[in-house]
PDB file of C-alpha atoms in Angstrom:
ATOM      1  CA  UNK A1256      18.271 -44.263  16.811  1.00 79.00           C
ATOM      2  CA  UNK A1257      16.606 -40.657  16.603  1.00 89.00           C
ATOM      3  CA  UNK A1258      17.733 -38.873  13.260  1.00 89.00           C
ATOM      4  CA  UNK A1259      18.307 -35.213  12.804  1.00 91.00           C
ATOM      5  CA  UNK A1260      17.917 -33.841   9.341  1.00 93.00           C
ATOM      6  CA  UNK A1261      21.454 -33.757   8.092  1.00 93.00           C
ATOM      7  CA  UNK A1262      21.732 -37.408   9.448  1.00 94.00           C
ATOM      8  CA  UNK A1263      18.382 -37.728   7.586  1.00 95.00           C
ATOM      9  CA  UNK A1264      19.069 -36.278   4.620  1.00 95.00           C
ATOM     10  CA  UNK A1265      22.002 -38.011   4.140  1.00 95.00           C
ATOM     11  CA  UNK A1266      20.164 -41.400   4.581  1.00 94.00           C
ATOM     12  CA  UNK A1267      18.219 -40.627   2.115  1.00 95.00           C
ATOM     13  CA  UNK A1268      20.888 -39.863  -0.055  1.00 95.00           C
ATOM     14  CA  UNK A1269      22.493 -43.363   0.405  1.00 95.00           C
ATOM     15  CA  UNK A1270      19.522 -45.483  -1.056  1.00 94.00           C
ATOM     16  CA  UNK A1271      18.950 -42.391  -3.646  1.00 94.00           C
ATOM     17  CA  UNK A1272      15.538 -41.337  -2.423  1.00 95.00           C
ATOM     18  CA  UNK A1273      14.439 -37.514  -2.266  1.00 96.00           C
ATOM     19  CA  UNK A1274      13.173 -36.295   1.180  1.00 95.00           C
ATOM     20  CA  UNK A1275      10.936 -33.280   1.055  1.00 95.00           C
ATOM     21  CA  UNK A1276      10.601 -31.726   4.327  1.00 95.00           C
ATOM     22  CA  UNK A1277       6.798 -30.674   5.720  1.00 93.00           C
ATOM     23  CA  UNK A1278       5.379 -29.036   8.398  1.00 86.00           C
ATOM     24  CA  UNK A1279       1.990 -31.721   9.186  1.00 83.00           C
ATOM     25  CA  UNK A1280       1.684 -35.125   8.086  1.00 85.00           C
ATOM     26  CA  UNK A1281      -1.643 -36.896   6.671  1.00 85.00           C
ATOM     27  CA  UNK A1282      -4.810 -37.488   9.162  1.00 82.00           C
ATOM     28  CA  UNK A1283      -6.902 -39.422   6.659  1.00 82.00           C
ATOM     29  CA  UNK A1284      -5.920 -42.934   4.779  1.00 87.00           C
ATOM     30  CA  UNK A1285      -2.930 -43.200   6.572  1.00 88.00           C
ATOM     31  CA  UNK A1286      -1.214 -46.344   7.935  1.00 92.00           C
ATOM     32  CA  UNK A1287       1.592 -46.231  10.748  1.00 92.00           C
ATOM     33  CA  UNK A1288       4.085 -48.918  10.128  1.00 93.00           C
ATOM     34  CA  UNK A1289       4.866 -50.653  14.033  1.00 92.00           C
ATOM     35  CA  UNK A1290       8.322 -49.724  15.207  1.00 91.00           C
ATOM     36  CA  UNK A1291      10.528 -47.221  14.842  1.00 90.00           C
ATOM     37  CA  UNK A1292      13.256 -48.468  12.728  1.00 92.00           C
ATOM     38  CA  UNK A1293      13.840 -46.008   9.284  1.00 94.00           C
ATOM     39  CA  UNK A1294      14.646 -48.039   7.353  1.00 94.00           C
ATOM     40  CA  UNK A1295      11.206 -49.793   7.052  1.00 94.00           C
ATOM     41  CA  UNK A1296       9.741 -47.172   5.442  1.00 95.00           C
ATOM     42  CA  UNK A1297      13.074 -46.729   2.630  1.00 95.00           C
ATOM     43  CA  UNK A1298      12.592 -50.561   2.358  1.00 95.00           C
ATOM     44  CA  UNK A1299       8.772 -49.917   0.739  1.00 95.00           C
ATOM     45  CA  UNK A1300      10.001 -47.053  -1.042  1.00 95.00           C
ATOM     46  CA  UNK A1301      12.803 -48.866  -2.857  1.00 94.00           C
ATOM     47  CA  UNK A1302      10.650 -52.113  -3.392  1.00 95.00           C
ATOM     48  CA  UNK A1303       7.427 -50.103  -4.796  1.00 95.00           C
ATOM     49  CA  UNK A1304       9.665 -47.853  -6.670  1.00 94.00           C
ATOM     50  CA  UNK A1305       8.803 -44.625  -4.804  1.00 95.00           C
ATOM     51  CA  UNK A1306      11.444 -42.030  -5.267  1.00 94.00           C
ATOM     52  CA  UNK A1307       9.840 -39.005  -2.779  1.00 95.00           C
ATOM     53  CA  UNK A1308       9.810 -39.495   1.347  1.00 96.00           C
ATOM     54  CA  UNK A1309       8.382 -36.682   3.144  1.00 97.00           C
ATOM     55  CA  UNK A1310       9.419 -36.032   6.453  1.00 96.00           C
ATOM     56  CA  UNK A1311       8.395 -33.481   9.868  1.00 95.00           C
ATOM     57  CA  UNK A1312       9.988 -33.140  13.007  1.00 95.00           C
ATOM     58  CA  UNK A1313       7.730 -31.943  16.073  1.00 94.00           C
ATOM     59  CA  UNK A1314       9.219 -30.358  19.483  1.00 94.00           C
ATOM     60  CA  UNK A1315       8.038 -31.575  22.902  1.00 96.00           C
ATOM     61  CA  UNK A1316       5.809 -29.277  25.037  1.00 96.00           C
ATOM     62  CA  UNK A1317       7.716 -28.149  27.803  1.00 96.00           C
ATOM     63  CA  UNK A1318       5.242 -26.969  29.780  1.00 96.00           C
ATOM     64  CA  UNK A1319       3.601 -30.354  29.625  1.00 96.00           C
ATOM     65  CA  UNK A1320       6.053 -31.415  31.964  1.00 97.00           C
ATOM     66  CA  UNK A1321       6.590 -28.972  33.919  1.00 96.00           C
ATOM     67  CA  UNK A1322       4.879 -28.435  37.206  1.00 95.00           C
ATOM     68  CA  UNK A1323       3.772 -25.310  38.306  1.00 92.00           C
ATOM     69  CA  UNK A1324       4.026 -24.934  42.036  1.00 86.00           C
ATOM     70  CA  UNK A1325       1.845 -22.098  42.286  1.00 84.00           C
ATOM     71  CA  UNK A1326      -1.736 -23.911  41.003  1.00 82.00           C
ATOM     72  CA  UNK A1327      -0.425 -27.128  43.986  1.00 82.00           C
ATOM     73  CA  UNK A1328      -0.735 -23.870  46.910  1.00 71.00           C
ATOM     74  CA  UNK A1329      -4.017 -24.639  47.422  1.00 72.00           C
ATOM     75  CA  UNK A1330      -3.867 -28.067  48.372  1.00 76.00           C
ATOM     76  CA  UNK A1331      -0.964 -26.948  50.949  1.00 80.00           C
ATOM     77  CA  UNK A1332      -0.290 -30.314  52.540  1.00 87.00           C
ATOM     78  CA  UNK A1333       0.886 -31.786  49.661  1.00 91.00           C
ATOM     79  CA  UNK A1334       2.749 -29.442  47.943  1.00 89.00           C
ATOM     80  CA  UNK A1335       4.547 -28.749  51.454  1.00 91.00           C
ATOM     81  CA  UNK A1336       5.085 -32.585  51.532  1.00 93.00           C
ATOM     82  CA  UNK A1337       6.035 -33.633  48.251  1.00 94.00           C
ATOM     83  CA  UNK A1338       8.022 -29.791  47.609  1.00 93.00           C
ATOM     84  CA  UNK A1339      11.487 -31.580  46.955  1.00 95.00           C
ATOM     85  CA  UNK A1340      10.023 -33.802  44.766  1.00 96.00           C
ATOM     86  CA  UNK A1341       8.683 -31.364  42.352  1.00 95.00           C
ATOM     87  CA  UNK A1342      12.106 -29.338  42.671  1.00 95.00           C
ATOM     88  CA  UNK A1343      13.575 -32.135  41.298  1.00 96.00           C
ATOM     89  CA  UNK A1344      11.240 -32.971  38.814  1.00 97.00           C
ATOM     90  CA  UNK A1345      11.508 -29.641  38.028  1.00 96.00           C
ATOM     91  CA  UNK A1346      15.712 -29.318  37.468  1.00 97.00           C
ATOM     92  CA  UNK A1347      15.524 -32.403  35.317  1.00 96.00           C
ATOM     93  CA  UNK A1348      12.820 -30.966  32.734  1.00 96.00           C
ATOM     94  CA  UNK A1349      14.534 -27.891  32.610  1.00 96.00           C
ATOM     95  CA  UNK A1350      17.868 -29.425  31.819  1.00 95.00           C
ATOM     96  CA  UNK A1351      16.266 -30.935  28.811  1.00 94.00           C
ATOM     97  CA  UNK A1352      16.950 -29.096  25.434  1.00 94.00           C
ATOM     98  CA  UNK A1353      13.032 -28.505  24.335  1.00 95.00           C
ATOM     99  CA  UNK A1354      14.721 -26.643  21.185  1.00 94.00           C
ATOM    100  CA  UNK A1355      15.829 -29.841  19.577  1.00 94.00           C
ATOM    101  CA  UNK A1356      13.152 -31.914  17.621  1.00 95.00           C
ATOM    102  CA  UNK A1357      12.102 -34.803  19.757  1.00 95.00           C
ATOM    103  CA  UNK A1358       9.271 -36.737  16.920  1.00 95.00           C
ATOM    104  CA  UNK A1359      10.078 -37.639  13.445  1.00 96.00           C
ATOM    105  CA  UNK A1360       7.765 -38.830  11.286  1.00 96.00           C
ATOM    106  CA  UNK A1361       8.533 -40.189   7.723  1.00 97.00           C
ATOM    107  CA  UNK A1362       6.160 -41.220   5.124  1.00 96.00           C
ATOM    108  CA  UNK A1363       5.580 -41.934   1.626  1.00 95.00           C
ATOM    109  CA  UNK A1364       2.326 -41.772  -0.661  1.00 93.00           C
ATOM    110  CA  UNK A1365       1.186 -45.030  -1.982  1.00 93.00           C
ATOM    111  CA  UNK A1366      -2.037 -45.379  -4.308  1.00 91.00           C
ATOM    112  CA  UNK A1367      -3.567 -42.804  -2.271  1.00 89.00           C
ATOM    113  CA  UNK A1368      -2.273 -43.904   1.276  1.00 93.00           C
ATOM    114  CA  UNK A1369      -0.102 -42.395   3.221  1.00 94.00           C
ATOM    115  CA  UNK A1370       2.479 -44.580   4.644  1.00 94.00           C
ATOM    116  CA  UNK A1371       4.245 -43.435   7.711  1.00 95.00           C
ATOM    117  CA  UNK A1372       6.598 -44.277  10.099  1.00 95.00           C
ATOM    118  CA  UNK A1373       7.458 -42.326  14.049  1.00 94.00           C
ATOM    119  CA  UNK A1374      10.683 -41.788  14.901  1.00 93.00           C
ATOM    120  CA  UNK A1375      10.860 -40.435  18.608  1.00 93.00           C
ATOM    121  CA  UNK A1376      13.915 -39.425  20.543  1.00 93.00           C
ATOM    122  CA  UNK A1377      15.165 -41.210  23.407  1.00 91.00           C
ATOM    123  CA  UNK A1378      15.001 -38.480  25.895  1.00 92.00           C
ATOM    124  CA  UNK A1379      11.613 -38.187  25.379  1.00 93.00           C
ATOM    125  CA  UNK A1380      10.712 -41.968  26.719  1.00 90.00           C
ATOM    126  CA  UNK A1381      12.128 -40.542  29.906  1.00 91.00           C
ATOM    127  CA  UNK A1382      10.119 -37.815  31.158  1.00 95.00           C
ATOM    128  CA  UNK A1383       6.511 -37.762  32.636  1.00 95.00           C
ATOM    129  CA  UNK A1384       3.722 -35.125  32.333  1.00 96.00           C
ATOM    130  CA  UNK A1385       3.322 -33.234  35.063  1.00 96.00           C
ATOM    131  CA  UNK A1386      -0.106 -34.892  35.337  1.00 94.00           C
ATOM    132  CA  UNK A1387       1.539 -37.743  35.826  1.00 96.00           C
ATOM    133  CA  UNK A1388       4.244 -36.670  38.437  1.00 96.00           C
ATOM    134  CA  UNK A1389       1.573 -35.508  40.492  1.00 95.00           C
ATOM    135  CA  UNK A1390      -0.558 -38.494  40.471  1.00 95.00           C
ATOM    136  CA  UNK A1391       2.377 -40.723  41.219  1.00 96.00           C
ATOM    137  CA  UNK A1392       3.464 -38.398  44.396  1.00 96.00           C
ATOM    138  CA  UNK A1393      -0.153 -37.857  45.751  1.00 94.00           C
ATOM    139  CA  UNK A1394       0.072 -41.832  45.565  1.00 96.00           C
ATOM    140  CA  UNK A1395       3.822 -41.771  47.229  1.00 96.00           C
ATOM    141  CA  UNK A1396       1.780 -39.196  50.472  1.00 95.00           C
ATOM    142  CA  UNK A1397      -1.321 -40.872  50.308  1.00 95.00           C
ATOM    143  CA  UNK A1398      -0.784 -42.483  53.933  1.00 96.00           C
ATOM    144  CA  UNK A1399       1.159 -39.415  55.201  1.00 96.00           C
ATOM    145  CA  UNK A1400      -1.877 -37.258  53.852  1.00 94.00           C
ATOM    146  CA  UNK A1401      -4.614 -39.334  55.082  1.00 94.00           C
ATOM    147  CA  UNK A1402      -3.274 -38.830  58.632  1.00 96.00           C
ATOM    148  CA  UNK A1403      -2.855 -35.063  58.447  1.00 92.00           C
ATOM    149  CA  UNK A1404      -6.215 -35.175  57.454  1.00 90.00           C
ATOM    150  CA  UNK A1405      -7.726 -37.569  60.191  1.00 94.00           C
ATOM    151  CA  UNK A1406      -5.481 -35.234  63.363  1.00 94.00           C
ATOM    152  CA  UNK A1407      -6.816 -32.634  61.822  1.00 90.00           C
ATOM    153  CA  UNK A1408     -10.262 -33.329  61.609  1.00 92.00           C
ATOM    154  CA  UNK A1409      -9.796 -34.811  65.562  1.00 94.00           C
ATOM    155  CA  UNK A1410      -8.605 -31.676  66.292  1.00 93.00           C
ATOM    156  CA  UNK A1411     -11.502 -29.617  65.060  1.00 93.00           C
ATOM    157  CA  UNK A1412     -13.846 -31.794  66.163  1.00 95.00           C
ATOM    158  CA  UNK A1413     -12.307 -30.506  69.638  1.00 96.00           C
ATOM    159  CA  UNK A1414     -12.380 -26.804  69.222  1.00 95.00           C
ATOM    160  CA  UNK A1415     -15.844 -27.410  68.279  1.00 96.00           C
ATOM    161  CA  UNK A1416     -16.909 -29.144  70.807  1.00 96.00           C
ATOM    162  CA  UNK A1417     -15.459 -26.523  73.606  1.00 96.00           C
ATOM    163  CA  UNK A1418     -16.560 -23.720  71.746  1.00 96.00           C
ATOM    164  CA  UNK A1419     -20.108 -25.101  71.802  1.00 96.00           C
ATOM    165  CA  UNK A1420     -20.157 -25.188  75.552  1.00 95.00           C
ATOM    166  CA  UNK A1421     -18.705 -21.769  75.214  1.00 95.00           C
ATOM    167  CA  UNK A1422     -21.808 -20.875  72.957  1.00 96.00           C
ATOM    168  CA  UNK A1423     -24.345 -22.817  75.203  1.00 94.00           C
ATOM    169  CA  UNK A1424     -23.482 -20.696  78.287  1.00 93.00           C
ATOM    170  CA  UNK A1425     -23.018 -17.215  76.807  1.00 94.00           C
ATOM    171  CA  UNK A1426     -25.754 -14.965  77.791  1.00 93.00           C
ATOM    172  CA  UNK A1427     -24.679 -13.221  74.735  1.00 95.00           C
ATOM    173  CA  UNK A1428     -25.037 -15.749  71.933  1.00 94.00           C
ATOM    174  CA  UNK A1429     -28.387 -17.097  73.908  1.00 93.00           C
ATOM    175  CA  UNK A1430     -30.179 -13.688  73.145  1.00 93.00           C
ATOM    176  CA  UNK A1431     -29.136 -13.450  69.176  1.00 94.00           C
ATOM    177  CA  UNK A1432     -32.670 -14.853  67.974  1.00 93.00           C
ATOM    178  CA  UNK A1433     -31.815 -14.523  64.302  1.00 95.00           C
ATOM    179  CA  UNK A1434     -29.227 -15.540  61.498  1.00 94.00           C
ATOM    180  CA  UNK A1435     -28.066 -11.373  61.794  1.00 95.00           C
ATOM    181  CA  UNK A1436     -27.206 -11.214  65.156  1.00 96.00           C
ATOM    182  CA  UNK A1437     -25.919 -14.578  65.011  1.00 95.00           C
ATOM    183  CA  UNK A1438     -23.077 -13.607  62.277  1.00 94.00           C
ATOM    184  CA  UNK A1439     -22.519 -10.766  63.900  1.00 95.00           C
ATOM    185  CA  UNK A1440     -22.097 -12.773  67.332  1.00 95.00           C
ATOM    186  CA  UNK A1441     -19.658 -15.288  65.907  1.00 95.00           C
ATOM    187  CA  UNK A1442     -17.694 -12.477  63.963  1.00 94.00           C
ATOM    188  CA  UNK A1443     -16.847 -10.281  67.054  1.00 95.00           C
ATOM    189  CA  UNK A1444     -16.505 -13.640  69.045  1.00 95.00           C
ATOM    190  CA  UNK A1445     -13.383 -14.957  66.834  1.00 94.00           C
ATOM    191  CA  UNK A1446     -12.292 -11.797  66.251  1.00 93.00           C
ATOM    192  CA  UNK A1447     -11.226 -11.706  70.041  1.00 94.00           C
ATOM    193  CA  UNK A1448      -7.758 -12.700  70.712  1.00 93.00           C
ATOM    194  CA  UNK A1449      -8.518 -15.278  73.349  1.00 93.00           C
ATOM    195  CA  UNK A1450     -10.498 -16.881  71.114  1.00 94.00           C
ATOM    196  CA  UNK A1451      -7.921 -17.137  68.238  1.00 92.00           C
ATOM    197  CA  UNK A1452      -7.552 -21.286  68.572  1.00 93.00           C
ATOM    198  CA  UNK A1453     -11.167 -21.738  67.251  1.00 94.00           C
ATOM    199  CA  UNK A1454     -10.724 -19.576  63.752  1.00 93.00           C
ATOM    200  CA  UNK A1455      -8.699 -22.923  62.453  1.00 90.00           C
ATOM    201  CA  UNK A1456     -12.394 -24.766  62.567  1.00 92.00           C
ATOM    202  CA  UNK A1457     -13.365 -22.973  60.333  1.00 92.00           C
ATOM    203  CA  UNK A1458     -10.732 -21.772  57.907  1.00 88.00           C
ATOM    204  CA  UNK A1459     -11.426 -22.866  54.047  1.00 81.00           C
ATOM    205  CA  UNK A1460      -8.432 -24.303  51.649  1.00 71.00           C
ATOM    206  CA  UNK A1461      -7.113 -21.057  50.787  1.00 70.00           C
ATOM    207  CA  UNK A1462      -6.220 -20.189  54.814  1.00 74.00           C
ATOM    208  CA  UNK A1463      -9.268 -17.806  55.228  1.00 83.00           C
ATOM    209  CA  UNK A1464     -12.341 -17.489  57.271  1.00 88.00           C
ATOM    210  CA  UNK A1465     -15.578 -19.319  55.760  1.00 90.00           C
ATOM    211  CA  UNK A1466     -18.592 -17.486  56.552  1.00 91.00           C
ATOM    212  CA  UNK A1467     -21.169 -20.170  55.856  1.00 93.00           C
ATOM    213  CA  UNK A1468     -19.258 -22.552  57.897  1.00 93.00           C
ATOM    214  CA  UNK A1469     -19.524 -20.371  61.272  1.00 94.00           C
ATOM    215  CA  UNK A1470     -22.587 -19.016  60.355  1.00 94.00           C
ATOM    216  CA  UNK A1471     -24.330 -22.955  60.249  1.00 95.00           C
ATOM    217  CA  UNK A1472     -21.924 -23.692  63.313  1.00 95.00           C
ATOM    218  CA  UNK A1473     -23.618 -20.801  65.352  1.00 95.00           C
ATOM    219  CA  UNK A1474     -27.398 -21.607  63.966  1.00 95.00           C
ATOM    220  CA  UNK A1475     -26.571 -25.790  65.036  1.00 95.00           C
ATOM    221  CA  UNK A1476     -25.608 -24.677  68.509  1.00 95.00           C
ATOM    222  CA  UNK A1477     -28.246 -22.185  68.987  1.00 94.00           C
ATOM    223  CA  UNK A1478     -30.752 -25.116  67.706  1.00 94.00           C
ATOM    224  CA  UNK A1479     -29.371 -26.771  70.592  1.00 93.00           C
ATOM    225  CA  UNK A1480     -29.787 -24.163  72.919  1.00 92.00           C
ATOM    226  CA  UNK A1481     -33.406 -23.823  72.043  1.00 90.00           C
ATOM    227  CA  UNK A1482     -34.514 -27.546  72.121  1.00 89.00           C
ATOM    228  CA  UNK A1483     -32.619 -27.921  75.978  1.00 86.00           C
ATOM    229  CA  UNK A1484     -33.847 -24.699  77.527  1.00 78.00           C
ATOM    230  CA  UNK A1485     -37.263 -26.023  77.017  1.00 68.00           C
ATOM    231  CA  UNK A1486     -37.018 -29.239  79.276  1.00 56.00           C
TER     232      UNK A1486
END
């Protein structure tokens, strides 16, 4: 059972021991007694005749649990996929009260050790990092995602593939010798409305063009060009 300091306090006060309240507890020489249970640590202050417990509550990190939505946009099957999911992830953290102490710890000084014990809310066994949400839904989508990914990739495999023969017979492209005219080329080309379907081959994660990628398209097909126009 998770204590609050009145409840504490009043503890204390039954087995006539003195809490002093702190804001850190020891990092060096210390010893954590296993479990959780209070009245471990009043048991070795009564039986070594320690008269002093110190005690510090900590608050949970909301924003640990939390998920932002807006840093998951970039990866936009998945957060489109598992949206709901983080909604309701969401509603549960934030009907949590992150003002009330969630970690007590309790300890006592003994011949130069400190000797402490964790007491940690209930609540608090029940959420998951957002780190951990997310791992545990990319898991949930993995299949779902994996054949997004593979249609996809079919699919641009196909655009490339017709816009290559598109390439390969354009007078045009034929006669743009070098890298320059060939980025120019292939920006006025998908630029065209006709040939809107193709700009999809080449978008990056964040929905826009990717100028290396049509750029090393265009010098690939024009590679081609060169090695079959010599047979």
């Amino acid at each position: 059972m998770f204590c609050l300091e009145s409840e504490l306090l009043e503890l204390f006060k039954k087995f006539e021991i003195k809490g002093l309240k702190c804001g850190s507890i020891p990092k060096g020489n210390f010893v954590a007694l296993e479990g959780s249970n209070l009245q471990l640590i009043i048991d070795y202050a009564k039986n070594n005749k320690i008269d002093y417990l110190f005690f510090s509550y900590n608050y949970a990190n909301k924003d640990y649990y939390l998920i932002d939505y807006s840093k998951l946009e970039r990866d936009g099957d998945f957060s489109r996929l598992a949206y709901k999911d983080i909604e309701a992830h969401n509603d549960f953290i934030n009907s949590i009260d992150f003002e009330q102490p969630a970690v007590l710890d309790v300890f006592c000084l003994h011949n130069g050790i400190a000797i402490n014990i964790r007491n940690c809310a209930l609540w608090l066994d029940e959420l998951i990092s957002s780190e951990e949400c997310i791992a545990k839904l990319k898991e949930k989508y993995e299949t779902t995602l994996d054949d997004i990914k593979e249609k996809r990739n079919e699919e641009r495999e196909k655009l490339l593939e017709e816009m290559k023969l598109i390439l390969l017979n354009n007078e045009e492209f034929t006669l743009c010798t070098n890298q320059n005219l060939r980025r120019e080329f292939m920006r006025k080309f998908l630029a065209r409305k006709e040939n809107e379907r193709f700009r999809s081959a080449f978008f990056d994660k964040n929905g826009y063009l990717n100028q290396y990628d049509t750029l090393n398209f265009a010098d690939l097909v024009y590679a081609i060009y060169k090695k079959t126009s010599k047979r």
